[in-house]
Amino acid sequence: MKFSKENNNQISVVLYSSLFFILTEIILLRISTQFFFFFSHLPILFLCIILTQRQIINSVVLSAIILTLIKNFSIFEFINYKDLIFLSFVSIVALSFTFLNHLKKNENHMNGIIFSRLILILGFILSVFILFYYRNLDHSAMIESLSEILRKFNPKSLYYSADTFSEILTLIVNILPSVNFLVIISVFIVNFRLAIMICKSLKFIQNYSFSFKNISLEKSYTYIFLFFIILKLLNFEGIEILSVNILIFLSSGYIAEGYQNLQTYFEKFEISSSIKFLIIFLLFIFLGYVLLLIIFLIGFYKNIKKLLFRI
C-alpha cells in the first residue's frame, strides 16, 4: 500500500509538472515570440530546481509528447516547429546544468567546473550547428538584409568602400551563431536567478544550489580554447567559421571569471555591492568594449597562470 501510494504521488507530480510546463510555455508564446525567447527558460528551470532527477526526465518526456501531439493536430495554430526546436534546446541547456549540479560533491569548488562544462556542452552544440547546418547555408539574403539595416541605422556606412562594407557584413554574419549563443547563456543566467527567487519566495525546497561566485574554470577548458586559437592561426579551409565562433563563445567563461576577479578587487574597499556594480557599469559606459577586453584578459591571464604554475 505504501509503495502504491508513493507511486501515485510520483505520477501526480509528473502530470502536474508537465501541465505547468506546457501551459506556461504556451502562454509565453501566445504573448509574443520575444517574450517566449526571454522567459522560456524560467518554467523548466523552476521545475529542475524543485524536482528530483527522475521526475524531471519523466516530466520533460511527457511534455515533449504532448507538445508534439498539439502541433500535429493543430490545436494551437500559433505554435510552429521552430518554436518547439528552440524549446527543446532550452530544455537541453536546463537539464545539462541541472544534472551537472546533481553530480557535484564539493559545494565550494565545483561551481567553476559546472560552469566550464556547461559552456563546453553548449560549445559542442554550437559546433554541430555550424558544421552541419550554418556553414552550408546561402548567406546572401542575410547579408542583404543586414546591409539595409546598417545603412538605415548607421548613415556613415554609406561612405565605406564596397569591399570594406562587404567584409564587415560577412564577418557579422559569420559570427552570428556565437553571438546568439552568448545571448542565450546570458538569458539563461538571468532566468536561473529569477527561478531561485521564486522558489525562495514560495518556500519550496531546492534540490541543488549554484553560485556564480568563486568560479574557477577547469584547466581542460583553457586547453580547448588554446587548441581553437591554433586552428584559427593555421586557417584551415572549411573550419574558419567554426574556430572563430567557438573562440568567441568560450571567451564568455574568461569574461565571467575576469568580472569576478574585478569584483574581488573592489571588495578591498569597504563599499556596498550596488556601488561596486555602479562603478563597473559606468566604466563600461565610458570604456565600452575596451573594458570587456580587459575583463577577458584578466580571466584568461589567471587561467594561463594556472597552467604554467600548476596552481
CSV table of C-alpha atoms in Angstrom, one decimal:
chain,number,residue,atom,x,y,z
A,1,MET,CA,0.0,0.0,0.0
A,2,LYS,CA,2.8,2.4,0.9
A,3,PHE,CA,4.6,1.7,-2.4
A,4,SER,CA,1.4,2.2,-4.3
A,5,LYS,CA,0.7,5.5,-2.6
A,6,GLU,CA,4.2,6.7,-3.2
A,7,ASN,CA,4.0,5.6,-6.9
A,8,ASN,CA,0.7,7.5,-7.3
A,9,ASN,CA,2.3,10.6,-5.7
A,10,GLN,CA,5.2,10.4,-8.2
A,11,ILE,CA,2.7,10.1,-11.2
A,12,SER,CA,0.7,13.1,-9.8
A,13,VAL,CA,3.9,15.2,-9.6
A,14,VAL,CA,4.9,14.3,-13.1
A,15,LEU,CA,1.5,15.1,-14.5
A,16,TYR,CA,1.1,18.4,-12.7
A,17,SER,CA,4.7,19.4,-13.6
A,18,SER,CA,4.1,18.6,-17.3
A,19,LEU,CA,0.8,20.6,-17.3
A,20,PHE,CA,2.5,23.5,-15.6
A,21,PHE,CA,5.4,23.5,-18.1
A,22,ILE,CA,3.2,23.2,-21.2
A,23,LEU,CA,0.7,25.8,-20.2
A,24,THR,CA,3.3,28.4,-19.2
A,25,GLU,CA,5.3,27.9,-22.4
A,26,ILE,CA,2.1,28.2,-24.5
A,27,ILE,CA,1.1,31.4,-22.6
A,28,LEU,CA,4.6,32.9,-23.1
A,29,LEU,CA,4.4,32.1,-26.8
A,30,ARG,CA,0.9,33.5,-27.1
A,31,ILE,CA,2.0,36.8,-25.6
A,32,SER,CA,4.8,37.2,-28.1
A,33,THR,CA,7.8,35.4,-29.6
A,34,GLN,CA,10.2,37.9,-28.0
A,35,PHE,CA,8.6,37.2,-24.6
A,36,PHE,CA,8.9,33.5,-25.3
A,37,PHE,CA,12.6,33.9,-26.2
A,38,PHE,CA,13.5,35.7,-23.0
A,39,PHE,CA,11.4,33.7,-20.5
A,40,SER,CA,11.0,30.2,-21.9
A,41,HIS,CA,13.9,29.1,-19.7
A,42,LEU,CA,12.1,30.0,-16.5
A,43,PRO,CA,9.4,27.2,-16.2
A,44,ILE,CA,11.9,24.4,-16.9
A,45,LEU,CA,14.5,25.8,-14.6
A,46,PHE,CA,11.9,26.2,-11.8
A,47,LEU,CA,10.9,22.6,-12.2
A,48,CYS,CA,14.6,21.4,-12.3
A,49,ILE,CA,15.3,23.1,-9.0
A,50,ILE,CA,12.4,21.6,-7.1
A,51,LEU,CA,12.0,18.2,-8.7
A,52,THR,CA,14.2,15.0,-8.5
A,53,GLN,CA,16.2,13.9,-11.5
A,54,ARG,CA,13.7,11.1,-12.3
A,55,GLN,CA,10.7,13.4,-12.0
A,56,ILE,CA,12.4,15.9,-14.3
A,57,ILE,CA,13.1,13.4,-17.0
A,58,ASN,CA,9.6,11.9,-16.9
A,59,SER,CA,8.0,15.4,-17.0
A,60,VAL,CA,10.2,16.5,-19.9
A,61,VAL,CA,9.4,13.3,-21.9
A,62,LEU,CA,5.7,13.6,-21.2
A,63,SER,CA,5.7,17.3,-22.1
A,64,ALA,CA,7.5,16.6,-25.4
A,65,ILE,CA,5.0,14.0,-26.4
A,66,ILE,CA,2.0,16.3,-25.6
A,67,LEU,CA,3.5,19.3,-27.4
A,68,THR,CA,4.2,17.2,-30.5
A,69,LEU,CA,0.6,16.0,-30.5
A,70,ILE,CA,-0.7,19.6,-30.0
A,71,LYS,CA,1.4,20.6,-33.1
A,72,ASN,CA,0.4,17.6,-35.2
A,73,PHE,CA,-3.3,18.1,-34.5
A,74,SER,CA,-3.0,21.9,-34.9
A,75,ILE,CA,-4.7,22.6,-31.6
A,76,PHE,CA,-2.9,25.9,-31.3
A,77,GLU,CA,-2.2,27.4,-34.7
A,78,PHE,CA,0.4,29.9,-33.5
A,79,ILE,CA,2.8,27.1,-32.4
A,80,ASN,CA,5.3,26.1,-35.1
A,81,TYR,CA,8.2,23.6,-35.3
A,82,LYS,CA,10.8,26.3,-35.0
A,83,ASP,CA,9.4,27.2,-31.5
A,84,LEU,CA,9.4,23.5,-30.5
A,85,ILE,CA,13.0,23.1,-31.6
A,86,PHE,CA,14.1,26.2,-29.7
A,87,LEU,CA,12.2,24.9,-26.6
A,88,SER,CA,14.0,21.6,-27.0
A,89,PHE,CA,17.3,23.4,-27.0
A,90,VAL,CA,16.3,25.4,-23.9
A,91,SER,CA,15.4,22.2,-22.2
A,92,ILE,CA,18.7,20.6,-23.1
A,93,VAL,CA,20.6,23.6,-21.5
A,94,ALA,CA,18.5,23.5,-18.3
A,95,LEU,CA,18.8,19.7,-18.0
A,96,SER,CA,22.5,19.7,-18.6
A,97,PHE,CA,23.0,22.4,-16.0
A,98,THR,CA,20.8,20.5,-13.5
A,99,PHE,CA,22.4,17.1,-13.9
A,100,LEU,CA,25.9,18.7,-13.6
A,101,ASN,CA,24.8,20.2,-10.3
A,102,HIS,CA,23.4,16.9,-9.1
A,103,LEU,CA,26.9,15.3,-9.7
A,104,LYS,CA,28.9,17.8,-7.7
A,105,LYS,CA,30.3,16.7,-4.4
A,106,ASN,CA,32.2,19.7,-3.0
A,107,GLU,CA,29.9,22.8,-2.7
A,108,ASN,CA,32.7,25.4,-2.8
A,109,HIS,CA,35.0,24.1,-5.6
A,110,MET,CA,32.6,22.6,-8.1
A,111,ASN,CA,30.8,25.7,-9.3
A,112,GLY,CA,33.6,26.6,-11.7
A,113,ILE,CA,33.7,23.0,-13.1
A,114,ILE,CA,30.0,23.0,-13.6
A,115,PHE,CA,30.1,26.4,-15.4
A,116,SER,CA,33.0,25.2,-17.5
A,117,ARG,CA,31.3,22.0,-18.6
A,118,LEU,CA,28.0,23.8,-19.3
A,119,ILE,CA,29.9,26.2,-21.7
A,120,LEU,CA,31.7,23.3,-23.3
A,121,ILE,CA,28.4,21.3,-23.8
A,122,LEU,CA,26.9,24.4,-25.5
A,123,GLY,CA,30.1,24.8,-27.5
A,124,PHE,CA,29.7,21.3,-28.8
A,125,ILE,CA,26.1,22.0,-29.8
A,126,LEU,CA,27.3,25.2,-31.5
A,127,SER,CA,29.9,23.2,-33.4
A,128,VAL,CA,27.4,20.7,-34.6
A,129,PHE,CA,25.0,23.5,-35.7
A,130,ILE,CA,27.8,25.3,-37.6
A,131,LEU,CA,29.4,22.3,-39.3
A,132,PHE,CA,26.2,20.6,-40.4
A,133,TYR,CA,23.8,23.5,-41.0
A,134,TYR,CA,25.0,27.1,-40.8
A,135,ARG,CA,28.1,27.0,-43.0
A,136,ASN,CA,26.1,25.2,-45.7
A,137,LEU,CA,23.5,28.0,-45.9
A,138,ASP,CA,23.4,30.6,-48.6
A,139,HIS,CA,24.1,33.8,-46.6
A,140,SER,CA,23.4,36.2,-49.5
A,141,ALA,CA,19.9,37.1,-48.4
A,142,MET,CA,21.0,37.5,-44.8
A,143,ILE,CA,23.9,39.8,-45.9
A,144,GLU,CA,21.5,41.9,-48.0
A,145,SER,CA,19.0,42.3,-45.1
A,146,LEU,CA,21.9,43.2,-42.7
A,147,SER,CA,23.2,45.7,-45.3
A,148,GLU,CA,19.8,47.5,-45.3
A,149,ILE,CA,19.7,47.6,-41.5
A,150,LEU,CA,23.2,49.1,-41.2
A,151,ARG,CA,22.6,51.7,-43.9
A,152,LYS,CA,19.4,52.7,-42.1
A,153,PHE,CA,20.8,52.9,-38.5
A,154,ASN,CA,24.4,53.9,-39.4
A,155,PRO,CA,24.5,56.5,-42.2
A,156,LYS,CA,28.3,56.6,-42.0
A,157,SER,CA,28.3,53.1,-43.6
A,158,LEU,CA,27.4,54.7,-46.9
A,159,TYR,CA,30.9,56.2,-47.1
A,160,TYR,CA,32.6,52.8,-46.8
A,161,SER,CA,34.1,51.3,-49.9
A,162,ALA,CA,32.2,48.3,-51.4
A,163,ASP,CA,34.9,45.8,-50.4
A,164,THR,CA,35.2,47.1,-46.8
A,165,PHE,CA,31.4,47.1,-46.3
A,166,SER,CA,31.2,43.6,-47.8
A,167,GLU,CA,33.9,42.3,-45.4
A,168,ILE,CA,32.2,43.9,-42.4
A,169,LEU,CA,28.8,42.3,-43.4
A,170,THR,CA,30.4,38.9,-44.0
A,171,LEU,CA,32.2,39.0,-40.6
A,172,ILE,CA,29.0,39.9,-38.8
A,173,VAL,CA,27.1,37.1,-40.5
A,174,ASN,CA,29.9,34.6,-39.8
A,175,ILE,CA,29.9,35.3,-36.0
A,176,LEU,CA,26.1,35.4,-35.6
A,177,PRO,CA,25.8,31.8,-34.2
A,178,SER,CA,28.2,32.6,-31.3
A,179,VAL,CA,26.6,35.9,-30.6
A,180,ASN,CA,23.2,34.2,-30.4
A,181,PHE,CA,24.6,31.6,-28.0
A,182,LEU,CA,26.1,34.3,-25.8
A,183,VAL,CA,22.7,36.0,-25.6
A,184,ILE,CA,21.1,32.6,-24.8
A,185,ILE,CA,23.5,31.8,-22.0
A,186,SER,CA,23.1,35.4,-20.6
A,187,VAL,CA,19.3,35.0,-20.7
A,188,PHE,CA,19.7,31.5,-19.1
A,189,ILE,CA,21.7,33.0,-16.1
A,190,VAL,CA,19.0,35.8,-15.6
A,191,ASN,CA,16.2,33.2,-15.7
A,192,PHE,CA,18.1,30.9,-13.2
A,193,ARG,CA,18.3,33.8,-10.7
A,194,LEU,CA,14.6,34.5,-11.2
A,195,ALA,CA,13.8,30.8,-10.7
A,196,ILE,CA,15.8,30.8,-7.4
A,197,MET,CA,14.0,33.9,-6.2
A,198,ILE,CA,10.6,32.4,-7.0
A,199,CYS,CA,11.5,29.2,-5.1
A,200,LYS,CA,12.6,31.1,-2.1
A,201,SER,CA,9.5,33.3,-2.1
A,202,LEU,CA,7.2,30.3,-2.4
A,203,LYS,CA,9.3,28.5,0.2
A,204,PHE,CA,10.0,25.4,-2.0
A,205,ILE,CA,12.8,23.1,-1.1
A,206,GLN,CA,15.7,23.4,-3.6
A,207,ASN,CA,17.3,20.1,-4.7
A,208,TYR,CA,20.5,21.9,-5.6
A,209,SER,CA,22.1,25.3,-5.3
A,210,PHE,CA,24.6,27.1,-7.6
A,211,SER,CA,26.5,30.3,-7.1
A,212,PHE,CA,28.2,32.4,-9.8
A,213,LYS,CA,30.7,33.5,-7.2
A,214,ASN,CA,34.1,31.7,-6.8
A,215,ILE,CA,34.0,30.5,-10.4
A,216,SER,CA,37.4,28.9,-11.4
A,217,LEU,CA,37.4,27.4,-14.9
A,218,GLU,CA,38.8,23.9,-15.5
A,219,LYS,CA,42.3,23.5,-17.0
A,220,SER,CA,40.8,21.4,-19.8
A,221,TYR,CA,38.7,24.5,-20.7
A,222,THR,CA,41.8,26.5,-21.4
A,223,TYR,CA,43.5,23.6,-23.3
A,224,ILE,CA,40.4,23.5,-25.6
A,225,PHE,CA,40.5,27.4,-26.0
A,226,LEU,CA,44.2,27.2,-27.0
A,227,PHE,CA,43.5,24.4,-29.4
A,228,PHE,CA,41.0,26.6,-31.3
A,229,ILE,CA,43.4,29.5,-31.3
A,230,ILE,CA,45.9,27.3,-33.1
A,231,LEU,CA,43.2,26.2,-35.5
A,232,LYS,CA,42.4,29.8,-36.2
A,233,LEU,CA,46.1,30.7,-36.8
A,234,LEU,CA,46.6,27.7,-39.1
A,235,ASN,CA,43.5,29.0,-41.0
A,236,PHE,CA,42.2,25.6,-42.2
A,237,GLU,CA,39.7,26.0,-45.1
A,238,GLY,CA,36.2,25.0,-44.1
A,239,ILE,CA,36.5,25.4,-40.4
A,240,GLU,CA,37.4,29.1,-40.1
A,241,ILE,CA,33.8,30.0,-39.2
A,242,LEU,CA,33.8,27.2,-36.6
A,243,SER,CA,37.0,28.3,-34.9
A,244,VAL,CA,36.0,32.0,-34.8
A,245,ASN,CA,32.6,31.2,-33.3
A,246,ILE,CA,34.0,28.8,-30.7
A,247,LEU,CA,36.7,31.2,-29.6
A,248,ILE,CA,34.1,34.0,-29.2
A,249,PHE,CA,31.7,31.7,-27.3
A,250,LEU,CA,34.4,30.2,-25.0
A,251,SER,CA,35.6,33.7,-24.2
A,252,SER,CA,32.4,34.1,-22.1
A,253,GLY,CA,34.0,31.8,-19.4
A,254,TYR,CA,37.0,34.1,-19.1
A,255,ILE,CA,34.8,37.2,-19.0
A,256,ALA,CA,32.8,35.7,-16.2
A,257,GLU,CA,35.9,34.8,-14.2
A,258,GLY,CA,37.6,38.2,-15.0
A,259,TYR,CA,34.5,40.0,-13.8
A,260,GLN,CA,34.5,38.0,-10.6
A,261,ASN,CA,38.2,39.0,-10.1
A,262,LEU,CA,37.3,42.6,-10.7
A,263,GLN,CA,34.6,42.4,-8.1
A,264,THR,CA,37.1,40.8,-5.6
A,265,TYR,CA,39.4,43.7,-6.2
A,266,PHE,CA,36.7,46.2,-5.3
A,267,GLU,CA,36.0,44.1,-2.1
A,268,LYS,CA,39.2,45.5,-0.7
A,269,PHE,CA,37.4,48.8,-0.4
A,270,GLU,CA,34.6,49.0,2.1
A,271,ILE,CA,31.7,49.9,-0.4
A,272,SER,CA,28.3,48.3,-0.9
A,273,SER,CA,27.6,45.8,-3.7
A,274,SER,CA,25.3,48.2,-5.5
A,275,ILE,CA,28.1,50.9,-5.6
A,276,LYS,CA,30.6,48.3,-6.9
A,277,PHE,CA,28.2,47.3,-9.7
A,278,LEU,CA,27.5,51.0,-10.5
A,279,ILE,CA,31.3,51.7,-10.8
A,280,ILE,CA,31.7,48.7,-13.2
A,281,PHE,CA,28.6,49.8,-15.1
A,282,LEU,CA,29.9,53.4,-15.5
A,283,LEU,CA,33.3,52.1,-16.6
A,284,PHE,CA,31.6,50.0,-19.3
A,285,ILE,CA,29.7,53.1,-20.5
A,286,PHE,CA,32.9,55.1,-20.8
A,287,LEU,CA,35.3,52.4,-22.0
A,288,GLY,CA,32.8,50.2,-23.8
A,289,TYR,CA,34.3,47.1,-25.4
A,290,VAL,CA,37.8,48.0,-24.1
A,291,LEU,CA,36.6,47.2,-20.6
A,292,LEU,CA,35.1,43.9,-21.9
A,293,LEU,CA,38.5,43.1,-23.4
A,294,ILE,CA,40.3,44.0,-20.2
A,295,ILE,CA,37.9,41.7,-18.1
A,296,PHE,CA,38.5,38.9,-20.6
A,297,LEU,CA,42.3,39.3,-20.4
A,298,ILE,CA,42.2,39.2,-16.6
A,299,GLY,CA,40.3,35.9,-16.7
A,300,PHE,CA,42.5,34.5,-19.4
A,301,TYR,CA,45.7,35.5,-17.6
A,302,LYS,CA,44.6,33.8,-14.4
A,303,ASN,CA,43.9,30.6,-16.2
A,304,ILE,CA,47.1,30.6,-18.2
A,305,LYS,CA,48.9,31.2,-14.8
A,306,LYS,CA,47.1,28.0,-13.5
A,307,LEU,CA,48.5,26.0,-16.4
A,308,LEU,CA,52.1,27.4,-16.2
A,309,PHE,CA,52.5,27.2,-12.4
A,310,ARG,CA,50.1,24.3,-11.9
A,311,ILE,CA,48.0,26.1,-9.3
